[in-house]
Amino acid sequence: LRDGSGRLGHLHQGEQPLLHASAARCGEADEWHALLERRTGASIFTTPSATSSLEPARDVVLRTPPRLTRITPAIVSLADINAGLLRTDLGNGRLQDVLFPISLSILPASGVRRVAVASFRAPLFTDPKGLIPDTPTAEEPAPLSEEEIEATIYLPSTPMPAGGYPVLLAGHGFGDTRFGFPSALAIGQVSAGYAVVSINSYGHGYGPNTKLVLTRANGERIEIPARGRGFDLNSDGRIDSGEGCIQSSPANLVLTRDCLRQTAADLMQLLRVLRDGVDLDGDQRPELNGAQVFYIGQSLGAFYGTLLHAIEPELRAATLNVGGGSAVPTFVYGGERRADIQDLLASLGLSVPGVPGAGLPLRYEEVRIVDDPRLAAYQDFLALMEWAESPGAPLSFAPHLKSATLPGVPVKRTLFQMARGDETVNNPSNSLLIRAANMLESTSVYRHDLAVAQVSSIAGNPHTYLAGIGPLAASVIGFAAQGEAVAFMTSPGELIPDVNPFVALFFRNPIFERPKAYYEDLGYTPR
């Protein structure tokens, strides 16, 4: 209980309540009875530690042998590949062919001459419904099984260094796969001598029978397993893109919590596989240098990348691109996922006006008086969701990157990248993450508003700017942002390089900035 003067007390249930002062001041029982008469608020809540499940999960991972399995064909040359597609498993024996996310002809021209696929076993903490059972703080989470997880590896055509190629570990976004953003990153960075490695995050990649089908110039087709990790979460008989990650049913309000925690644990195991050396062709020489691994996560990849970076002592440096502090404000404030919240509200019998934020002010906005009981119920509901999500929310892990590192984990070199006016992970959610980390000085902002004013062909949602997809000007922006990330992570200090000269051919005025304050408004007009 807290009274108007800020003093605290505990109320113990019984016929004659016993009142005890907490903190420094101890008053008499009469004084606390008097406090009760002018109380201003009371709450009952639990206070779990956000890291209490993932830290012991790391210990489980440490005991799991990091075995690598080469998948035939282990390495495929892309020199004469002229077409590719994903044969996606939609469940119930249904397969659907979709074009490869990028033109395969671009890969060899960009220095990506070989692609490899391998797998490793990792402990699985989620149950068949995609949820991680609650575990008492003092107990270790018990893995419910193990999962064989496949990794895609893009290899450079440059001569291999003695210890293997340094690695860019790529974390893809929601609804994407290990063939989307990671392929775009390979186009931009493999020519510089980096290998790009990626896995499907939990709940992504469609079903387990998905395959990568490549076609050579002579018509020969090569089928490579591309096992997906999605499952039919909504029981509609179909596995859609990203299905299995977001938990938003009336019984489970955790959103991306367990998807993020499981993927972070998977990447911990992958780091150990890389550390032990990855020999893809059996010549006893590792192609990948496990001592030089750098993480780049885009969107959802920045969400689970925050958890991984805060927990994993072996990860040297990371770039967290367009990540957010929590799924709740990301979904609510005009984001593309607001429909998920609205559907959930409808299933609970709550009808809320469909406006961004539904009456909730952004930081620094004026106070709003809520006189609609539906909005009051909605705000209480969002608070409950944020509480349920917190053990897997990046917001909860961000302080451990620098200000309050976990036992055995050093201060992490971290670059935050965000896009002004991002319509998917909005700027207030970006700032929520960076504010929690207290690392504004390690932040780069792509000023999409300034870029569009100079080159109108790139107008639209800048959320995927790191991939460089679109007209040539967009590709230049993406390559510049990738170069900024790699230069920051591989340098000994924490200086963010100025990449504005790189884009000067298209943009006379700077479009990348080091912000002096947090962006707390949306930066765009919600549709």
Short mmCIF file of C-alpha atoms in Angstrom, two decimals:
data_model
loop_
_atom_site.label_atom_id
_atom_site.label_comp_id
_atom_site.label_asym_id
_atom_site.label_seq_id
_atom_site.Cartn_x
_atom_site.Cartn_y
_atom_site.Cartn_z
CA LEU A 1 0.00 0.00 0.00
CA ARG A 2 1.23 3.49 -0.76
CA ASP A 3 -0.20 6.68 0.69
CA GLY A 4 -0.05 10.13 -0.80
CA SER A 5 3.29 10.92 0.87
CA GLY A 6 4.91 7.91 -0.80
CA ARG A 7 5.28 5.75 2.35
CA LEU A 8 4.86 2.01 1.89
CA GLY A 9 3.27 -0.69 4.00
CA HIS A 10 2.26 -4.36 3.79
CA LEU A 11 -1.23 -5.59 4.68
CA HIS A 12 -1.32 -9.15 6.05
CA GLN A 13 -4.64 -10.97 5.77
CA GLY A 14 -6.38 -11.87 9.04
CA GLU A 15 -9.13 -10.84 11.42
CA GLN A 16 -6.85 -8.18 12.85
CA PRO A 17 -4.60 -7.00 10.00
CA LEU A 18 -0.95 -6.69 10.91
CA LEU A 19 0.69 -3.72 9.24
CA HIS A 20 4.44 -3.54 8.76
CA ALA A 21 6.56 -0.76 7.33
CA SER A 22 8.81 -1.66 4.42
CA ALA A 23 12.05 0.16 3.66
CA ALA A 24 13.65 2.43 6.24
CA ARG A 25 10.76 3.76 8.25
CA CYS A 26 8.93 1.60 10.81
CA GLY A 27 5.76 3.05 12.27
CA GLU A 28 3.34 1.89 14.92
CA ALA A 29 0.25 -0.15 14.01
CA ASP A 30 -2.01 2.84 14.65
CA GLU A 31 -0.05 4.90 12.19
CA TRP A 32 -0.47 2.27 9.50
CA HIS A 33 -4.17 1.96 10.20
CA ALA A 34 -4.33 5.69 9.63
CA LEU A 35 -2.48 5.26 6.35
CA LEU A 36 -5.13 2.78 5.26
CA GLU A 37 -7.80 5.40 5.70
CA ARG A 38 -6.13 7.69 3.15
CA ARG A 39 -4.66 5.08 0.82
CA THR A 40 -4.46 6.10 -2.83
CA GLY A 41 -3.84 2.74 -4.47
CA ALA A 42 -3.02 -0.92 -3.97
CA SER A 43 -1.93 -3.77 -6.21
CA ILE A 44 -1.12 -7.46 -6.04
CA PHE A 45 1.52 -8.73 -8.44
CA THR A 46 4.41 -11.13 -8.85
CA THR A 47 7.96 -10.05 -9.60
CA PRO A 48 9.79 -12.74 -11.61
CA SER A 49 13.26 -12.03 -12.88
CA ALA A 50 13.21 -11.57 -16.66
CA THR A 51 16.35 -13.64 -17.17
CA SER A 52 15.50 -16.43 -14.70
CA SER A 53 14.51 -18.84 -17.47
CA LEU A 54 16.98 -18.01 -20.23
CA GLU A 55 20.11 -17.97 -18.04
CA PRO A 56 19.59 -21.55 -16.81
CA ALA A 57 18.53 -22.52 -20.34
CA ARG A 58 22.01 -21.44 -21.40
CA ASP A 59 23.41 -23.94 -18.90
CA VAL A 60 21.30 -26.67 -20.51
CA VAL A 61 22.66 -25.66 -23.91
CA LEU A 62 26.22 -25.87 -22.57
CA ARG A 63 25.63 -29.55 -21.73
CA THR A 64 24.19 -30.35 -25.16
CA PRO A 65 26.93 -31.66 -27.51
CA PRO A 66 27.38 -29.21 -30.43
CA ARG A 67 27.29 -31.81 -33.20
CA LEU A 68 27.17 -30.67 -36.84
CA THR A 69 25.64 -32.81 -39.59
CA ARG A 70 26.50 -32.16 -43.22
CA ILE A 71 23.50 -32.37 -45.53
CA THR A 72 23.95 -33.75 -49.03
CA PRO A 73 24.83 -31.91 -51.18
CA ALA A 74 26.94 -30.17 -48.54
CA ILE A 75 28.16 -27.34 -50.79
CA VAL A 76 26.54 -26.22 -54.04
CA SER A 77 28.23 -23.95 -56.57
CA LEU A 78 25.98 -21.11 -57.68
CA ALA A 79 28.03 -20.31 -60.78
CA ASP A 80 25.64 -22.02 -63.20
CA ILE A 81 22.40 -21.78 -61.19
CA ASN A 82 19.88 -19.68 -63.08
CA ALA A 83 16.68 -20.27 -61.09
CA GLY A 84 15.54 -21.16 -57.62
CA LEU A 85 12.39 -21.58 -55.61
CA LEU A 86 11.17 -22.66 -52.21
CA ARG A 87 8.83 -25.64 -52.21
CA THR A 88 7.01 -24.72 -49.04
CA ASP A 89 5.26 -27.23 -46.80
CA LEU A 90 1.81 -25.88 -45.92
CA GLY A 91 0.84 -28.94 -43.90
CA ASN A 92 -1.35 -31.96 -44.60
CA GLY A 93 0.85 -32.99 -47.52
CA ARG A 94 0.30 -29.73 -49.43
CA LEU A 95 3.31 -28.12 -51.11
CA GLN A 96 3.40 -24.71 -52.73
CA ASP A 97 6.21 -23.33 -54.88
CA VAL A 98 7.22 -19.74 -54.24
CA LEU A 99 10.00 -17.82 -55.97
CA PHE A 100 13.30 -17.48 -54.17
CA PRO A 101 13.19 -14.14 -52.29
CA ILE A 102 15.91 -12.61 -54.51
CA SER A 103 17.15 -13.19 -58.04
CA LEU A 104 19.72 -15.98 -57.84
CA SER A 105 21.68 -14.45 -60.70
CA ILE A 106 22.66 -11.62 -58.35
CA LEU A 107 24.41 -13.91 -55.86
CA PRO A 108 27.35 -15.05 -58.04
CA ALA A 109 27.78 -11.54 -59.41
CA SER A 110 28.08 -10.33 -55.80
CA GLY A 111 30.81 -12.80 -54.93
CA VAL A 112 28.53 -15.46 -53.44
CA ARG A 113 29.71 -18.52 -55.33
CA ARG A 114 28.75 -21.31 -52.95
CA VAL A 115 25.89 -22.15 -50.62
CA ALA A 116 25.95 -24.89 -48.01
CA VAL A 117 23.38 -26.45 -45.71
CA ALA A 118 24.16 -28.21 -42.44
CA SER A 119 22.20 -29.07 -39.30
CA PHE A 120 22.75 -29.28 -35.57
CA ARG A 121 20.75 -30.50 -32.59
CA ALA A 122 19.52 -28.06 -29.96
CA PRO A 123 17.38 -28.44 -26.84
CA LEU A 124 13.72 -27.59 -27.39
CA PHE A 125 12.05 -25.87 -24.44
CA THR A 126 8.66 -25.27 -26.07
CA ASP A 127 5.70 -27.63 -25.85
CA PRO A 128 3.63 -28.73 -28.89
CA LYS A 129 1.65 -25.49 -28.64
CA GLY A 130 4.77 -23.35 -28.85
CA LEU A 131 4.80 -22.34 -25.18
CA ILE A 132 7.60 -22.65 -22.65
CA PRO A 133 6.21 -23.96 -19.34
CA ASP A 134 6.81 -21.78 -16.31
CA THR A 135 9.67 -22.93 -14.10
CA PRO A 136 10.36 -21.85 -10.50
CA THR A 137 13.22 -19.38 -10.32
CA ALA A 138 15.56 -21.77 -8.51
CA GLU A 139 15.00 -24.59 -11.00
CA GLU A 140 16.49 -25.24 -14.39
CA PRO A 141 14.05 -25.41 -17.31
CA ALA A 142 13.85 -28.96 -18.58
CA PRO A 143 14.02 -29.28 -22.37
CA LEU A 144 10.99 -31.21 -23.57
CA SER A 145 12.94 -32.68 -26.49
CA GLU A 146 15.66 -31.86 -29.00
CA GLU A 147 15.25 -30.43 -32.48
CA GLU A 148 17.38 -30.79 -35.59
CA ILE A 149 17.85 -27.24 -36.87
CA GLU A 150 19.19 -26.48 -40.33
CA ALA A 151 21.52 -23.61 -41.13
CA THR A 152 22.17 -21.96 -44.48
CA ILE A 153 25.74 -20.83 -45.13
CA TYR A 154 26.78 -18.47 -47.93
CA LEU A 155 30.51 -18.77 -48.66
CA PRO A 156 32.75 -16.19 -50.38
CA SER A 157 34.72 -16.84 -53.54
CA THR A 158 37.76 -15.14 -52.01
CA PRO A 159 40.61 -17.35 -50.72
CA MET A 160 39.79 -18.84 -47.34
CA PRO A 161 41.86 -17.50 -44.42
CA ALA A 162 43.83 -19.98 -42.35
CA GLY A 163 41.25 -20.06 -39.55
CA GLY A 164 38.20 -19.91 -41.81
CA TYR A 165 36.00 -17.05 -42.92
CA PRO A 166 34.72 -14.60 -40.27
CA VAL A 167 30.99 -15.02 -39.79
CA LEU A 168 28.01 -12.69 -39.98
CA LEU A 169 25.21 -14.46 -38.12
CA ALA A 170 21.96 -13.12 -39.62
CA GLY A 171 18.66 -12.97 -37.73
CA HIS A 172 15.65 -12.57 -40.02
CA GLY A 173 12.40 -10.75 -39.35
CA PHE A 174 8.82 -11.88 -38.73
CA GLY A 175 7.31 -13.84 -41.61
CA ASP A 176 10.70 -14.09 -43.32
CA THR A 177 12.96 -17.16 -43.57
CA ARG A 178 16.67 -17.91 -43.57
CA PHE A 179 16.59 -17.29 -47.33
CA GLY A 180 15.23 -13.72 -47.20
CA PHE A 181 17.14 -11.03 -45.32
CA PRO A 182 20.20 -13.30 -44.88
CA SER A 183 20.47 -13.61 -48.69
CA ALA A 184 20.30 -9.83 -49.06
CA LEU A 185 23.03 -9.49 -46.42
CA ALA A 186 25.15 -12.02 -48.32
CA ILE A 187 24.85 -9.96 -51.52
CA GLY A 188 26.20 -6.94 -49.70
CA GLN A 189 28.89 -8.48 -47.50
CA VAL A 190 30.18 -11.82 -48.78
CA SER A 191 32.39 -10.05 -51.33
CA ALA A 192 34.19 -8.48 -48.36
CA GLY A 193 35.22 -11.95 -47.21
CA TYR A 194 32.47 -12.73 -44.70
CA ALA A 195 30.41 -15.92 -44.60
CA VAL A 196 26.73 -15.38 -43.81
CA VAL A 197 25.02 -17.99 -41.61
CA SER A 198 21.32 -18.13 -40.72
CA ILE A 199 18.62 -20.38 -39.32
CA ASN A 200 14.84 -20.19 -39.34
CA SER A 201 13.68 -18.62 -36.11
CA TYR A 202 11.18 -20.62 -34.09
CA GLY A 203 7.77 -20.81 -35.80
CA HIS A 204 9.13 -19.74 -39.19
CA GLY A 205 10.00 -21.31 -42.53
CA TYR A 206 6.66 -23.13 -43.08
CA GLY A 207 6.49 -26.87 -42.34
CA PRO A 208 9.26 -29.46 -41.91
CA ASN A 209 9.11 -30.78 -45.48
CA THR A 210 10.01 -27.47 -47.13
CA LYS A 211 12.79 -27.74 -49.74
CA LEU A 212 15.07 -25.42 -51.69
CA VAL A 213 14.97 -26.28 -55.41
CA LEU A 214 17.79 -24.97 -57.60
CA THR A 215 17.92 -25.31 -61.39
CA ARG A 216 21.20 -25.39 -63.32
CA ALA A 217 21.64 -23.84 -66.75
CA ASN A 218 21.45 -27.33 -68.31
CA GLY A 219 18.04 -27.95 -66.70
CA GLU A 220 19.28 -30.20 -63.89
CA ARG A 221 17.35 -29.66 -60.65
CA ILE A 222 18.91 -29.88 -57.20
CA GLU A 223 16.68 -30.34 -54.15
CA ILE A 224 18.11 -29.35 -50.79
CA PRO A 225 16.24 -29.84 -47.49
CA ALA A 226 15.07 -26.49 -46.12
CA ARG A 227 13.24 -27.70 -43.04
CA GLY A 228 10.78 -25.16 -41.69
CA ARG A 229 9.90 -24.67 -38.03
CA GLY A 230 6.35 -23.42 -38.41
CA PHE A 231 3.26 -25.28 -37.30
CA ASP A 232 -0.51 -24.93 -37.51
CA LEU A 233 -1.05 -22.77 -34.45
CA ASN A 234 -4.61 -21.64 -35.25
CA SER A 235 -5.81 -25.12 -36.25
CA ASP A 236 -7.06 -24.04 -39.68
CA GLY A 237 -5.24 -26.90 -41.45
CA ARG A 238 -2.57 -24.65 -42.97
CA ILE A 239 0.94 -23.53 -41.98
CA ASP A 240 1.38 -19.92 -43.02
CA SER A 241 4.50 -17.79 -43.06
CA GLY A 242 5.63 -17.15 -39.49
CA GLU A 243 2.84 -19.25 -38.00
CA GLY A 244 3.92 -20.61 -34.64
CA CYS A 245 5.64 -17.50 -33.31
CA ILE A 246 2.95 -15.08 -32.13
CA GLN A 247 0.76 -16.37 -29.28
CA SER A 248 -2.34 -14.18 -29.14
CA SER A 249 -5.24 -16.35 -28.03
CA PRO A 250 -7.51 -15.67 -25.02
CA ALA A 251 -5.67 -18.43 -23.15
CA ASN A 252 -2.17 -17.20 -24.02
CA LEU A 253 -1.37 -13.50 -24.07
CA VAL A 254 2.41 -13.81 -24.37
CA LEU A 255 2.72 -12.65 -28.01
CA THR A 256 6.34 -13.30 -29.12
CA ARG A 257 7.72 -14.13 -25.65
CA ASP A 258 8.48 -17.84 -26.10
CA CYS A 259 9.31 -17.59 -29.78
CA LEU A 260 12.08 -15.16 -28.87
CA ARG A 261 13.39 -17.18 -25.95
CA GLN A 262 13.53 -20.42 -27.91
CA THR A 263 15.28 -18.80 -30.87
CA ALA A 264 17.84 -17.17 -28.57
CA ALA A 265 18.58 -20.60 -27.09
CA ASP A 266 18.91 -22.09 -30.59
CA LEU A 267 21.46 -19.43 -31.53
CA MET A 268 23.42 -20.11 -28.34
CA GLN A 269 23.85 -23.68 -29.53
CA LEU A 270 24.77 -22.54 -33.04
CA LEU A 271 27.50 -20.32 -31.58
CA ARG A 272 28.99 -23.39 -29.91
CA VAL A 273 28.84 -25.33 -33.16
CA LEU A 274 30.70 -22.48 -34.87
CA ARG A 275 33.22 -22.25 -32.05
CA ASP A 276 34.16 -25.92 -32.45
CA GLY A 277 34.84 -25.43 -36.17
CA VAL A 278 32.60 -26.11 -39.16
CA ASP A 279 34.14 -28.40 -41.78
CA LEU A 280 31.63 -28.54 -44.63
CA ASP A 281 33.60 -30.49 -47.24
CA GLY A 282 35.39 -32.99 -45.02
CA ASP A 283 38.94 -31.78 -45.75
CA GLN A 284 39.69 -31.28 -42.03
CA ARG A 285 39.86 -27.50 -42.50
CA PRO A 286 37.05 -25.42 -40.98
CA GLU A 287 35.41 -23.04 -43.45
CA LEU A 288 34.06 -20.82 -40.64
CA ASN A 289 36.04 -19.02 -37.94
CA GLY A 290 34.10 -19.51 -34.73
CA ALA A 291 36.26 -16.93 -32.94
CA GLN A 292 35.05 -14.16 -35.24
CA VAL A 293 31.25 -14.20 -35.18
CA PHE A 294 29.19 -11.00 -35.40
CA TYR A 295 25.41 -10.83 -35.20
CA ILE A 296 23.09 -8.71 -37.36
CA GLY A 297 19.39 -8.96 -36.54
CA GLN A 298 16.66 -7.25 -38.56
CA SER A 299 13.22 -6.53 -37.02
CA LEU A 300 12.21 -9.72 -35.16
CA GLY A 301 15.85 -10.73 -35.52
CA ALA A 302 16.72 -7.68 -33.42
CA PHE A 303 14.11 -8.73 -30.85
CA TYR A 304 15.55 -12.19 -30.22
CA GLY A 305 19.03 -10.83 -30.94
CA THR A 306 18.72 -8.57 -27.88
CA LEU A 307 18.04 -11.62 -25.69
CA LEU A 308 20.93 -13.53 -27.24
CA HIS A 309 23.39 -10.66 -26.96
CA ALA A 310 22.56 -9.96 -23.31
CA ILE A 311 22.82 -13.61 -22.26
CA GLU A 312 25.61 -15.05 -24.42
CA PRO A 313 29.18 -14.20 -23.29
CA GLU A 314 30.80 -15.54 -26.48
CA LEU A 315 29.04 -13.16 -28.87
CA ARG A 316 31.51 -10.34 -29.49
CA ALA A 317 29.34 -7.64 -31.03
CA ALA A 318 25.88 -7.19 -32.51
CA THR A 319 23.80 -4.85 -34.63
CA LEU A 320 20.13 -4.62 -33.71
CA ASN A 321 18.29 -3.14 -36.68
CA VAL A 322 14.72 -1.76 -36.31
CA GLY A 323 14.14 -3.70 -33.11
CA GLY A 324 11.63 -2.77 -30.43
CA GLY A 325 11.41 -2.92 -26.67
CA SER A 326 8.19 -4.91 -26.50
CA ALA A 327 5.70 -6.51 -28.85
CA VAL A 328 2.79 -4.69 -27.18
CA PRO A 329 3.64 -1.07 -28.13
CA THR A 330 4.96 -2.35 -31.45
CA PHE A 331 1.56 -3.84 -32.26
CA VAL A 332 -0.56 -1.06 -30.76
CA TYR A 333 0.75 2.28 -31.97
CA GLY A 334 -0.29 2.15 -35.58
CA GLY A 335 1.89 -0.83 -36.45
CA GLU A 336 1.12 -3.38 -39.13
CA ARG A 337 0.28 -6.00 -36.47
CA ARG A 338 -2.48 -3.97 -34.81
CA ALA A 339 -5.01 -6.35 -36.37
CA ASP A 340 -3.68 -9.12 -34.10
CA ILE A 341 -4.60 -7.06 -31.04
CA GLN A 342 -8.02 -6.20 -32.46
CA ASP A 343 -8.75 -9.87 -33.25
CA LEU A 344 -7.73 -10.84 -29.74
CA LEU A 345 -9.94 -8.17 -28.22
CA ALA A 346 -12.87 -9.35 -30.31
CA SER A 347 -12.38 -12.93 -29.12
CA LEU A 348 -12.55 -11.66 -25.53
CA GLY A 349 -15.73 -9.67 -26.19
CA LEU A 350 -13.99 -6.29 -25.97
CA SER A 351 -14.89 -3.66 -28.55
CA VAL A 352 -12.35 -0.86 -28.82
CA PRO A 353 -12.35 2.08 -31.25
CA GLY A 354 -9.81 1.26 -33.95
CA VAL A 355 -7.57 4.28 -33.58
CA PRO A 356 -3.80 4.17 -33.05
CA GLY A 357 -3.10 3.71 -29.38
CA ALA A 358 -6.84 3.75 -28.55
CA GLY A 359 -6.47 6.77 -26.29
CA LEU A 360 -3.00 5.98 -24.93
CA PRO A 361 -0.68 8.99 -25.18
CA LEU A 362 2.87 8.60 -26.39
CA ARG A 363 5.75 9.70 -24.18
CA TYR A 364 5.78 13.49 -23.65
CA GLU A 365 2.29 13.94 -25.10
CA GLU A 366 -0.32 15.77 -23.07
CA VAL A 367 -2.45 13.94 -20.55
CA ARG A 368 -5.64 12.46 -22.00
CA ILE A 369 -8.80 11.94 -19.99
CA VAL A 370 -10.37 8.56 -20.68
CA ASP A 371 -14.13 8.61 -20.20
CA ASP A 372 -14.95 5.55 -22.32
CA PRO A 373 -15.02 2.40 -20.16
CA ARG A 374 -13.96 0.36 -23.19
CA LEU A 375 -10.70 2.29 -23.36
CA ALA A 376 -10.07 1.82 -19.65
CA ALA A 377 -10.59 -1.94 -20.02
CA TYR A 378 -8.32 -1.93 -23.05
CA GLN A 379 -5.51 -0.18 -21.20
CA ASP A 380 -5.77 -2.65 -18.32
CA PHE A 381 -5.65 -5.46 -20.86
CA LEU A 382 -2.48 -4.08 -22.49
CA ALA A 383 -0.81 -3.79 -19.09
CA LEU A 384 -1.59 -7.45 -18.46
CA MET A 385 -0.12 -8.41 -21.82
CA GLU A 386 3.06 -6.45 -21.16
CA TRP A 387 3.45 -8.21 -17.82
CA ALA A 388 2.94 -11.64 -19.42
CA GLU A 389 5.40 -10.84 -22.21
CA SER A 390 8.14 -9.39 -19.99
CA PRO A 391 10.28 -12.57 -19.50
CA GLY A 392 10.91 -12.54 -23.25
CA ALA A 393 10.67 -8.83 -24.02
CA PRO A 394 13.85 -7.15 -25.34
CA LEU A 395 13.05 -4.29 -22.96
CA SER A 396 13.80 -6.62 -20.04
CA PHE A 397 17.19 -7.70 -21.40
CA ALA A 398 18.50 -4.42 -22.81
CA PRO A 399 19.93 -3.12 -19.48
CA HIS A 400 22.20 -6.19 -19.38
CA LEU A 401 24.04 -5.16 -22.54
CA LYS A 402 26.02 -2.48 -20.76
CA SER A 403 24.67 -0.90 -17.57
CA ALA A 404 23.98 -4.08 -15.59
CA THR A 405 25.71 -7.01 -17.25
CA LEU A 406 24.86 -10.52 -16.08
CA PRO A 407 27.39 -12.69 -14.18
CA GLY A 408 30.12 -13.89 -16.52
CA VAL A 409 28.96 -11.69 -19.42
CA PRO A 410 31.11 -8.72 -20.49
CA VAL A 411 29.89 -5.33 -21.64
CA LYS A 412 28.68 -5.76 -25.21
CA ARG A 413 29.55 -3.72 -28.27
CA THR A 414 26.12 -2.93 -29.70
CA LEU A 415 24.89 -0.81 -32.59
CA PHE A 416 21.21 0.15 -32.69
CA GLN A 417 19.84 1.09 -36.10
CA MET A 418 16.39 2.55 -36.68
CA ALA A 419 14.49 4.19 -39.54
CA ARG A 420 12.63 7.44 -39.08
CA GLY A 421 8.93 6.80 -39.69
CA ASP A 422 9.12 2.98 -39.48
CA GLU A 423 5.54 1.76 -39.85
CA THR A 424 6.15 -1.81 -38.63
CA VAL A 425 8.28 -1.41 -35.51
CA ASN A 426 7.44 2.18 -34.71
CA ASN A 427 9.90 4.76 -33.45
CA PRO A 428 8.51 4.89 -29.87
CA SER A 429 9.11 1.14 -29.61
CA ASN A 430 12.61 1.57 -31.10
CA SER A 431 13.35 4.24 -28.51
CA LEU A 432 11.93 2.10 -25.72
CA LEU A 433 14.59 -0.52 -26.45
CA ILE A 434 17.47 1.94 -26.77
CA ARG A 435 16.37 3.86 -23.66
CA ALA A 436 16.31 0.62 -21.65
CA ALA A 437 19.86 -0.11 -22.80
CA ASN A 438 20.86 3.52 -22.08
CA MET A 439 22.85 3.49 -25.33
CA LEU A 440 21.67 6.47 -27.36
CA GLU A 441 25.33 7.14 -28.20
CA SER A 442 25.43 3.76 -30.01
CA THR A 443 22.47 4.57 -32.25
CA SER A 444 22.24 5.35 -35.95
CA VAL A 445 19.06 6.69 -37.55
CA TYR A 446 18.26 6.38 -41.23
CA ARG A 447 16.29 9.55 -41.98
CA HIS A 448 13.78 8.17 -44.47
CA ASP A 449 11.91 11.45 -44.45
CA LEU A 450 15.00 13.29 -45.70
CA ALA A 451 15.82 10.57 -48.21
CA VAL A 452 12.34 10.58 -49.78
CA ALA A 453 12.48 14.36 -50.12
CA GLN A 454 15.50 13.86 -52.39
CA VAL A 455 14.58 10.60 -54.19
CA SER A 456 10.82 10.05 -54.32
CA SER A 457 11.05 6.54 -55.85
CA ILE A 458 11.95 5.08 -52.44
CA ALA A 459 8.80 6.34 -50.72
CA GLY A 460 6.97 3.87 -48.49
CA ASN A 461 7.59 2.00 -45.27
CA PRO A 462 11.36 2.08 -44.54
CA HIS A 463 11.23 -0.93 -42.19
CA THR A 464 13.34 -3.19 -44.45
CA TYR A 465 15.89 -0.55 -45.47
CA LEU A 466 18.81 -2.72 -44.28
CA ALA A 467 18.04 -5.33 -46.96
CA GLY A 468 18.42 -2.79 -49.76
CA ILE A 469 15.42 -4.07 -51.70
CA GLY A 470 13.91 -1.82 -54.37
CA PRO A 471 15.31 0.73 -56.81
CA LEU A 472 19.03 1.40 -57.04
CA ALA A 473 18.87 4.20 -54.47
CA ALA A 474 17.32 1.78 -51.95
CA SER A 475 20.10 -0.73 -52.63
CA VAL A 476 22.69 1.95 -51.96
CA ILE A 477 20.99 2.79 -48.65
CA GLY A 478 20.95 -0.87 -47.64
CA PHE A 479 24.60 -1.45 -48.53
CA ALA A 480 25.57 1.68 -46.62
CA ALA A 481 23.68 0.53 -43.50
CA GLN A 482 25.21 -2.95 -43.76
CA GLY A 483 28.67 -1.46 -44.12
CA GLU A 484 28.04 0.77 -41.14
CA ALA A 485 27.08 -2.27 -39.05
CA VAL A 486 30.04 -4.43 -40.07
CA ALA A 487 32.57 -1.62 -39.63
CA PHE A 488 31.21 -0.82 -36.17
CA MET A 489 31.22 -4.45 -35.00
CA THR A 490 34.67 -5.33 -36.31
CA SER A 491 36.42 -2.16 -35.09
CA PRO A 492 38.15 -2.14 -31.69
CA GLY A 493 36.24 0.91 -30.44
CA GLU A 494 32.64 2.03 -30.54
CA LEU A 495 32.86 4.71 -33.21
CA ILE A 496 29.95 4.65 -35.66
CA PRO A 497 31.37 5.31 -39.13
CA ASP A 498 29.91 8.07 -41.25
CA VAL A 499 28.37 6.41 -44.32
CA ASN A 500 26.84 9.57 -45.78
CA PRO A 501 29.76 9.93 -48.27
CA PHE A 502 28.88 6.46 -49.59
CA VAL A 503 25.36 7.56 -50.56
CA ALA A 504 26.32 11.07 -51.73
CA LEU A 505 25.86 10.16 -55.40
CA PHE A 506 22.11 9.86 -54.82
CA PHE A 507 21.63 12.06 -51.76
CA ARG A 508 23.33 15.45 -51.66
CA ASN A 509 22.23 15.99 -48.07
CA PRO A 510 23.01 13.52 -45.25
CA ILE A 511 20.41 10.81 -44.58
CA PHE A 512 22.15 8.98 -41.69
CA GLU A 513 22.43 10.73 -38.33
CA ARG A 514 23.55 10.19 -34.75
CA PRO A 515 20.48 11.30 -32.77
CA LYS A 516 20.85 13.72 -29.89
CA ALA A 517 17.50 12.69 -28.39
CA TYR A 518 15.08 9.77 -28.57
CA TYR A 519 12.38 9.81 -31.24
CA GLU A 520 9.11 9.42 -29.34
CA ASP A 521 6.58 10.26 -32.08
CA LEU A 522 5.54 7.95 -34.91
CA GLY A 523 7.06 10.06 -37.65
CA TYR A 524 4.33 9.13 -40.10
CA THR A 525 0.56 9.39 -40.40
CA PRO A 526 -1.13 6.07 -39.51
CA ARG A 527 -3.38 4.62 -42.18
#
